[in-house]
Amino acid sequence: MSRTTRPRLLLLALVGCLLAAVSACAPPAPQVSAAAAAKAQQQTQNSGPPYDIRPLLKPDRKYLGVAFNGSPRASAPVTAFAGKAGKQPNLREYYAKWGDPFQADVDRAVWDDGQLPFLVWEPFSRTAAQIAGGQDDAYIREFADAVRDYNRPLALSFGHEMNGGWYPWGSKRTRAADFARAWRHIHDLFTDEGAADVIWVWSPNVVNPVPDVRLEPYYPGDAYVDWVGVVGYYALSGPTTFKTLFGPTMTEIRRFSDKPFLIAETGVQAGESKPTQIADLFAGVRARADVLGLVWFNLKKEADWRINSGPLSLAAFRKAAADGSFGFDVRNP
């Protein structure tokens, strides 16, 4: 061994000893709990690129949606509905009050069960002017962050039936300009937070009961809307066909927007005409290429809108829903 090599070996040995000593004195690595590990794993799962919602915006087949009472977490109502209807719904509508947090676990369960979650956001506790003015920006951003981290498609409607006078955000208590400003403000904050998986659904009521209320002033603009979700029901009095129930509203909307329609909430009141009107509803949706599908309000509320309000009605619904135009796997459109 040369004299020059020996000092180098001694130096390497000394460095090794120092590193060993430092390692021995270092604090032990923190222990990660199972809950923390699971949370970190979930965050990693949700931190990928935004889900591509484009195939869901204009699918080749129609949505068959449904709304129930109770939490959207429960899958039993979907199973029962599918058993009666003869077909699995692929969109599930539910309602949330302004101020409620976004429940990512609930929406994830809906999506994993095969339905596109459709959240109807109801601003009972704030005016449109307050929202547009920024009063609840922290809440909106927190909500948007949760939607972003959920990282699955979500259809979202703010302030549905705004042209009617029966809600606080409706025509009797809210200026149309304030409503449109609030919508754009919410949308902009979602964009700022990177919540890109949202399908924005602007949902007026059919114009028949409020013919003097124009829709265009409430419209935030095509850049802020993906679907126009029209709400309308076949009641015992009033329009009795798809054309007379939905036609005037669609005609008016086509004067300022070419966005596709979704019948965002509908049903047929129990009565002798229900089987015929169920068939008419499905035929009307099927006949129009610009109508993406329907959401059936399967509740007994003010009237019996359920598909099984009578055996003839159930048979009519099963026959109409069996059409191949309705239903597809939203997770693989």
mmCIF file of N, CA and C in Angstrom, residues 31 39 49 51 73 88 92 97 103 116 120 201 245 248 261 263 279 302 308:
data_model
loop_
_atom_site.group_PDB
_atom_site.id
_atom_site.type_symbol
_atom_site.label_atom_id
_atom_site.label_comp_id
_atom_site.label_asym_id
_atom_site.label_seq_id
_atom_site.Cartn_x
_atom_site.Cartn_y
_atom_site.Cartn_z
ATOM 1 N N GLN A 31 -44.294 7.464 13.146
ATOM 2 C CA GLN A 31 -45.170 6.360 12.811
ATOM 3 C C GLN A 31 -46.456 6.907 12.184
ATOM 4 N N LYS A 39 -55.837 8.216 4.201
ATOM 5 C CA LYS A 39 -56.141 9.551 3.688
ATOM 6 C C LYS A 39 -55.117 9.976 2.642
ATOM 7 N N PRO A 49 -54.808 13.981 -13.153
ATOM 8 C CA PRO A 49 -55.358 14.995 -14.058
ATOM 9 C C PRO A 49 -56.874 14.985 -14.003
ATOM 10 N N TYR A 51 -60.718 14.575 -14.747
ATOM 11 C CA TYR A 51 -61.455 13.577 -15.518
ATOM 12 C C TYR A 51 -61.950 14.222 -16.813
ATOM 13 N N ARG A 73 -76.299 8.699 -0.793
ATOM 14 C CA ARG A 73 -75.383 7.619 -0.429
ATOM 15 C C ARG A 73 -76.082 6.259 -0.530
ATOM 16 N N GLN A 88 -81.360 0.075 -15.252
ATOM 17 C CA GLN A 88 -80.572 0.814 -14.269
ATOM 18 C C GLN A 88 -80.475 2.280 -14.681
ATOM 19 N N ARG A 92 -78.195 10.419 -11.232
ATOM 20 C CA ARG A 92 -78.945 10.532 -9.978
ATOM 21 C C ARG A 92 -78.917 11.973 -9.490
ATOM 22 N N LYS A 97 -78.371 22.246 0.228
ATOM 23 C CA LYS A 97 -78.591 23.647 0.576
ATOM 24 C C LYS A 97 -77.275 24.419 0.534
ATOM 25 N N GLN A 103 -69.930 16.690 -0.315
ATOM 26 C CA GLN A 103 -69.656 15.368 0.247
ATOM 27 C C GLN A 103 -69.061 14.474 -0.839
ATOM 28 N N LEU A 116 -74.180 9.233 -12.889
ATOM 29 C CA LEU A 116 -73.585 10.559 -12.850
ATOM 30 C C LEU A 116 -74.277 11.349 -11.745
ATOM 31 N N VAL A 120 -78.224 19.607 -7.198
ATOM 32 C CA VAL A 120 -79.021 20.827 -7.345
ATOM 33 C C VAL A 120 -78.769 21.680 -6.104
ATOM 34 N N VAL A 201 -75.315 23.012 -15.308
ATOM 35 C CA VAL A 201 -76.683 22.816 -15.797
ATOM 36 C C VAL A 201 -77.551 23.994 -15.344
ATOM 37 N N LEU A 245 -95.874 20.982 -23.371
ATOM 38 C CA LEU A 245 -95.260 21.182 -22.061
ATOM 39 C C LEU A 245 -93.876 21.810 -22.179
ATOM 40 N N PRO A 248 -92.701 25.417 -25.882
ATOM 41 C CA PRO A 248 -92.539 26.874 -25.799
ATOM 42 C C PRO A 248 -91.241 27.302 -25.115
ATOM 43 N N PHE A 261 -80.312 20.246 -24.335
ATOM 44 C CA PHE A 261 -81.290 20.200 -23.255
ATOM 45 C C PHE A 261 -81.174 18.895 -22.477
ATOM 46 N N ILE A 263 -84.047 17.156 -19.753
ATOM 47 C CA ILE A 263 -85.270 17.323 -18.964
ATOM 48 C C ILE A 263 -84.856 17.035 -17.525
ATOM 49 N N ALA A 279 -95.472 7.483 -22.169
ATOM 50 C CA ALA A 279 -95.027 7.133 -23.521
ATOM 51 C C ALA A 279 -94.712 8.388 -24.328
ATOM 52 N N GLU A 302 -96.770 16.283 -2.987
ATOM 53 C CA GLU A 302 -97.876 17.065 -3.547
ATOM 54 C C GLU A 302 -98.760 16.214 -4.454
ATOM 55 N N ASN A 308 -94.517 3.645 -10.182
ATOM 56 C CA ASN A 308 -95.407 2.545 -9.797
ATOM 57 C C ASN A 308 -96.652 3.033 -9.068
#
